[in-house]
mmCIF file of C-alpha atoms and ligand atoms in Angstrom:
data_model
loop_
_atom_site.group_PDB
_atom_site.id
_atom_site.type_symbol
_atom_site.label_atom_id
_atom_site.label_comp_id
_atom_site.label_asym_id
_atom_site.label_seq_id
_atom_site.Cartn_x
_atom_site.Cartn_y
_atom_site.Cartn_z
ATOM 1 C CA MET I 1191 -8.284 10.193 -15.744
ATOM 2 C CA LYS I 1192 -5.159 8.964 -13.976
ATOM 3 C CA LYS I 1193 -5.547 6.074 -11.571
ATOM 4 C CA VAL I 1194 -3.651 5.020 -8.458
ATOM 5 C CA LEU I 1195 -4.149 1.528 -7.081
ATOM 6 C CA VAL I 1196 -3.947 1.201 -3.280
ATOM 7 C CA LEU I 1197 -3.132 -2.326 -2.152
ATOM 8 C CA HIS I 1198 -3.702 -3.588 1.375
ATOM 9 C CA GLY I 1199 -2.140 -6.931 2.258
ATOM 10 C CA VAL I 1200 -2.625 -9.660 4.762
ATOM 11 C CA ASN I 1201 -4.503 -8.930 8.043
ATOM 12 C CA LEU I 1202 -5.158 -5.311 7.137
ATOM 13 C CA ASN I 1203 -8.914 -5.915 6.972
ATOM 14 C CA MET I 1204 -8.583 -6.205 10.765
ATOM 15 C CA PHE I 1205 -7.477 -2.587 11.322
ATOM 16 C CA GLY I 1206 -9.677 -1.233 14.114
ATOM 17 C CA LYS I 1207 -9.729 -4.616 15.832
ATOM 18 C CA ARG I 1208 -6.051 -5.570 15.978
ATOM 19 C CA ASP I 1209 -3.386 -4.045 18.217
ATOM 20 C CA PRO I 1210 -4.765 -0.483 18.629
ATOM 21 C CA ALA I 1211 -1.481 0.606 20.280
ATOM 22 C CA GLN I 1212 0.198 0.119 16.880
ATOM 23 C CA TYR I 1213 -2.618 0.736 14.443
ATOM 24 C CA GLY I 1214 -5.162 2.925 16.255
ATOM 25 C CA THR I 1215 -8.873 2.318 15.985
ATOM 26 C CA ILE I 1216 -9.545 3.412 12.409
ATOM 27 C CA ILE I 1217 -11.053 0.692 10.242
ATOM 28 C CA LEU I 1218 -10.035 -0.105 6.676
ATOM 29 C CA LYS I 1219 -13.279 1.254 5.218
ATOM 30 C CA GLU I 1220 -12.567 4.645 6.836
ATOM 31 C CA ILE I 1221 -9.009 4.622 5.500
ATOM 32 C CA ASP I 1222 -10.352 3.894 2.005
ATOM 33 C CA GLU I 1223 -12.922 6.699 2.311
ATOM 34 C CA LYS I 1224 -10.200 9.182 3.234
ATOM 35 C CA LEU I 1225 -8.143 8.001 0.256
ATOM 36 C CA GLN I 1226 -11.129 8.391 -2.071
ATOM 37 C CA ASN I 1227 -11.780 11.914 -0.768
ATOM 38 C CA LEU I 1228 -8.163 12.937 -1.262
ATOM 39 C CA ALA I 1229 -8.077 11.495 -4.787
ATOM 40 C CA SER I 1230 -11.259 13.380 -5.767
ATOM 41 C CA GLU I 1231 -9.887 16.573 -4.244
ATOM 42 C CA LEU I 1232 -6.648 16.243 -6.248
ATOM 43 C CA GLY I 1233 -8.450 15.077 -9.389
ATOM 44 C CA PHE I 1234 -7.597 11.441 -10.036
ATOM 45 C CA ALA I 1235 -9.111 8.004 -9.415
ATOM 46 C CA ALA I 1236 -8.049 5.747 -6.559
ATOM 47 C CA GLU I 1237 -9.002 2.096 -6.304
ATOM 48 C CA SER I 1238 -8.466 0.157 -3.073
ATOM 49 C CA PHE I 1239 -8.036 -3.598 -2.845
ATOM 50 C CA GLN I 1240 -7.431 -5.851 0.170
ATOM 51 C CA THR I 1241 -6.742 -9.557 0.300
ATOM 52 C CA ASN I 1242 -5.392 -12.095 2.769
ATOM 53 C CA HIS I 1243 -4.325 -14.414 -0.070
ATOM 54 C CA GLU I 1244 -0.869 -13.961 -1.522
ATOM 55 C CA GLY I 1245 -1.844 -15.378 -4.934
ATOM 56 C CA GLU I 1246 -4.783 -12.989 -5.168
ATOM 57 C CA MET I 1247 -2.485 -10.066 -4.386
ATOM 58 C CA VAL I 1248 -0.052 -11.242 -7.070
ATOM 59 C CA GLU I 1249 -2.891 -11.559 -9.620
ATOM 60 C CA LYS I 1250 -4.200 -8.107 -8.746
ATOM 61 C CA ILE I 1251 -0.717 -6.699 -9.405
ATOM 62 C CA HIS I 1252 -0.639 -8.556 -12.759
ATOM 63 C CA ARG I 1253 -3.981 -6.962 -13.670
ATOM 64 C CA ALA I 1254 -2.626 -3.545 -12.634
ATOM 65 C CA HIS I 1255 0.105 -4.123 -15.214
ATOM 66 C CA GLU I 1256 -2.399 -5.098 -17.934
ATOM 67 C CA GLU I 1257 -4.694 -2.182 -17.076
ATOM 68 C CA ASN I 1258 -1.865 0.374 -17.049
ATOM 69 C CA VAL I 1259 -2.574 1.923 -13.650
ATOM 70 C CA ASP I 1260 -0.428 5.009 -13.182
ATOM 71 C CA ALA I 1261 0.990 4.262 -9.709
ATOM 72 C CA VAL I 1262 0.662 1.823 -6.832
ATOM 73 C CA VAL I 1263 0.557 2.570 -3.103
ATOM 74 C CA ILE I 1264 1.056 -0.626 -1.121
ATOM 75 C CA ASN I 1265 0.880 -1.674 2.505
ATOM 76 C CA ALA I 1266 1.768 -5.319 2.128
ATOM 77 C CA GLY I 1267 1.403 -6.036 5.867
ATOM 78 C CA ALA I 1268 3.610 -8.937 6.972
ATOM 79 C CA TRP I 1269 4.286 -9.888 3.323
ATOM 80 C CA THR I 1270 6.484 -6.784 3.254
ATOM 81 C CA HIS I 1271 9.085 -8.654 5.227
ATOM 82 C CA TYR I 1272 9.289 -11.949 3.353
ATOM 83 C CA SER I 1273 7.135 -12.313 0.232
ATOM 84 C CA TYR I 1274 9.351 -12.764 -2.802
ATOM 85 C CA ALA I 1275 6.142 -13.522 -4.731
ATOM 86 C CA VAL I 1276 4.679 -10.066 -4.046
ATOM 87 C CA MET I 1277 8.124 -8.544 -4.628
ATOM 88 C CA ASP I 1278 8.486 -10.266 -8.028
ATOM 89 C CA ALA I 1279 4.971 -9.219 -9.052
ATOM 90 C CA LEU I 1280 5.703 -5.591 -8.151
ATOM 91 C CA GLY I 1281 8.949 -5.911 -10.096
ATOM 92 C CA ILE I 1282 6.902 -6.397 -13.293
ATOM 93 C CA LEU I 1283 5.366 -2.926 -12.954
ATOM 94 C CA ARG I 1284 6.908 0.056 -14.716
ATOM 95 C CA VAL I 1285 5.059 2.698 -12.685
ATOM 96 C CA PRO I 1286 5.944 4.330 -9.343
ATOM 97 C CA ILE I 1287 5.397 2.202 -6.245
ATOM 98 C CA ILE I 1288 5.086 3.816 -2.806
ATOM 99 C CA GLU I 1289 5.439 1.611 0.281
ATOM 100 C CA VAL I 1290 3.413 2.616 3.329
ATOM 101 C CA HIS I 1291 2.945 1.337 6.882
ATOM 102 C CA MET I 1292 0.614 2.556 9.600
ATOM 103 C CA SER I 1293 3.050 1.710 12.412
ATOM 104 C CA HIS I 1294 6.690 2.756 12.602
ATOM 105 C CA VAL I 1295 8.181 -0.540 11.469
ATOM 106 C CA HIS I 1296 11.762 0.500 12.257
ATOM 107 C CA ALA I 1297 10.865 1.106 15.898
ATOM 108 C CA ARG I 1298 9.346 -2.375 16.259
ATOM 109 C CA GLU I 1299 10.650 -5.957 16.206
ATOM 110 C CA LYS I 1300 13.768 -6.595 14.140
ATOM 111 C CA PHE I 1301 11.989 -8.756 11.536
ATOM 112 C CA ARG I 1302 9.890 -5.692 10.622
ATOM 113 C CA HIS I 1303 12.963 -3.596 9.827
ATOM 114 C CA HIS I 1304 13.572 -5.416 6.560
ATOM 115 C CA SER I 1305 11.328 -4.892 3.560
ATOM 116 C CA VAL I 1306 11.789 -7.048 0.474
ATOM 117 C CA ILE I 1307 9.718 -4.565 -1.542
ATOM 118 C CA ALA I 1308 11.550 -1.377 -0.486
ATOM 119 C CA PRO I 1309 14.170 -1.623 -3.269
ATOM 120 C CA LEU I 1310 11.333 -1.473 -5.824
ATOM 121 C CA ALA I 1311 9.612 1.490 -4.202
ATOM 122 C CA LYS I 1312 10.212 5.170 -4.817
ATOM 123 C CA GLY I 1313 10.119 5.532 -1.042
ATOM 124 C CA GLN I 1314 8.675 4.319 2.207
ATOM 125 C CA ILE I 1315 6.291 6.177 4.541
ATOM 126 C CA THR I 1316 6.025 4.505 7.910
ATOM 127 C CA GLY I 1317 4.665 5.391 11.336
ATOM 128 C CA PHE I 1318 2.022 8.029 10.686
ATOM 129 C CA GLY I 1319 -1.118 5.938 10.967
ATOM 130 C CA VAL I 1320 -3.692 6.745 8.299
ATOM 131 C CA ASN I 1321 -1.544 9.715 7.284
ATOM 132 C CA SER I 1322 1.051 7.254 5.954
ATOM 133 C CA TYR I 1323 -1.515 6.240 3.328
ATOM 134 C CA LEU I 1324 -2.575 9.832 2.617
ATOM 135 C CA LEU I 1325 1.027 11.006 2.312
ATOM 136 C CA GLY I 1326 1.724 7.976 0.117
ATOM 137 C CA LEU I 1327 -1.175 8.879 -2.167
ATOM 138 C CA ARG I 1328 0.045 12.482 -2.384
ATOM 139 C CA ALA I 1329 3.568 11.256 -3.190
ATOM 140 C CA ALA I 1330 2.180 8.985 -5.926
ATOM 141 C CA TRP I 1331 0.166 11.853 -7.412
ATOM 142 C CA ASP I 1332 3.157 14.155 -7.366
ATOM 143 C CA LEU I 1333 5.152 11.587 -9.342
ATOM 144 C CA ILE I 1334 2.496 11.042 -12.041
ATOM 145 C CA LYS I 1335 0.537 14.271 -12.312
ATOM 146 C CA ASP I 1336 2.661 15.851 -15.054
ATOM 147 C CA SER I 1337 3.254 12.736 -17.166
ATOM 148 C CA ASP I 1338 1.217 12.040 -20.343
HETATM 149 C C1 DQA P 786 2.180 -2.996 8.890
HETATM 150 C C2 DQA P 786 3.484 -3.361 9.591
HETATM 151 C C3 DQA P 786 3.811 -4.826 9.364
HETATM 152 O O1 DQA P 786 5.021 -5.173 10.033
HETATM 153 C C4 DQA P 786 2.712 -5.700 9.909
HETATM 154 O O2 DQA P 786 2.982 -7.060 9.645
HETATM 155 C C5 DQA P 786 1.354 -5.302 9.433
HETATM 156 C C6 DQA P 786 1.044 -3.888 9.310
HETATM 157 C C7 DQA P 786 1.770 -1.529 9.199
HETATM 158 O O3 DQA P 786 0.905 -1.022 8.474
HETATM 159 O O4 DQA P 786 2.264 -0.939 10.149
HETATM 160 O O5 DQA P 786 0.490 -6.144 9.206
HETATM 161 O O6 DQA P 786 2.389 -3.101 7.483
#
């Protein structure tokens, strides 16, 4: 069965408690449940992982490479804007990467307009709340569903 890895970066365990004007009130566990449901409906496996530690995120991406996951959906949180370590780790992968954000990063502060991981991604989905993740998962599936 094909597998998509969904990565949640720094501070994203606090969805539901942080800045509801930007991120709503949904908590990470509910986001992951919706992702699981969508993956089962479409017929593939989704694994979610969250960490606040950059090195742990990098090591998880290394393992994704070893384990041959079929695609990665990532909300890297603030690391999106400056982490060359996460960027370099993603650069090792040879599978589609989809970048997602709950809030509309381009309508926010200037430092959020730049993503160091965007050049590695097939595309970016930003501003649709939990739907950014669900659309990202659908986009990932569409890219891998017909490959061997
Ligand atoms: C975010 C946007 C980032 O700028 C921010 O640092 C986050 C969350 C989003 O999902 O909208 O932590 O990635």
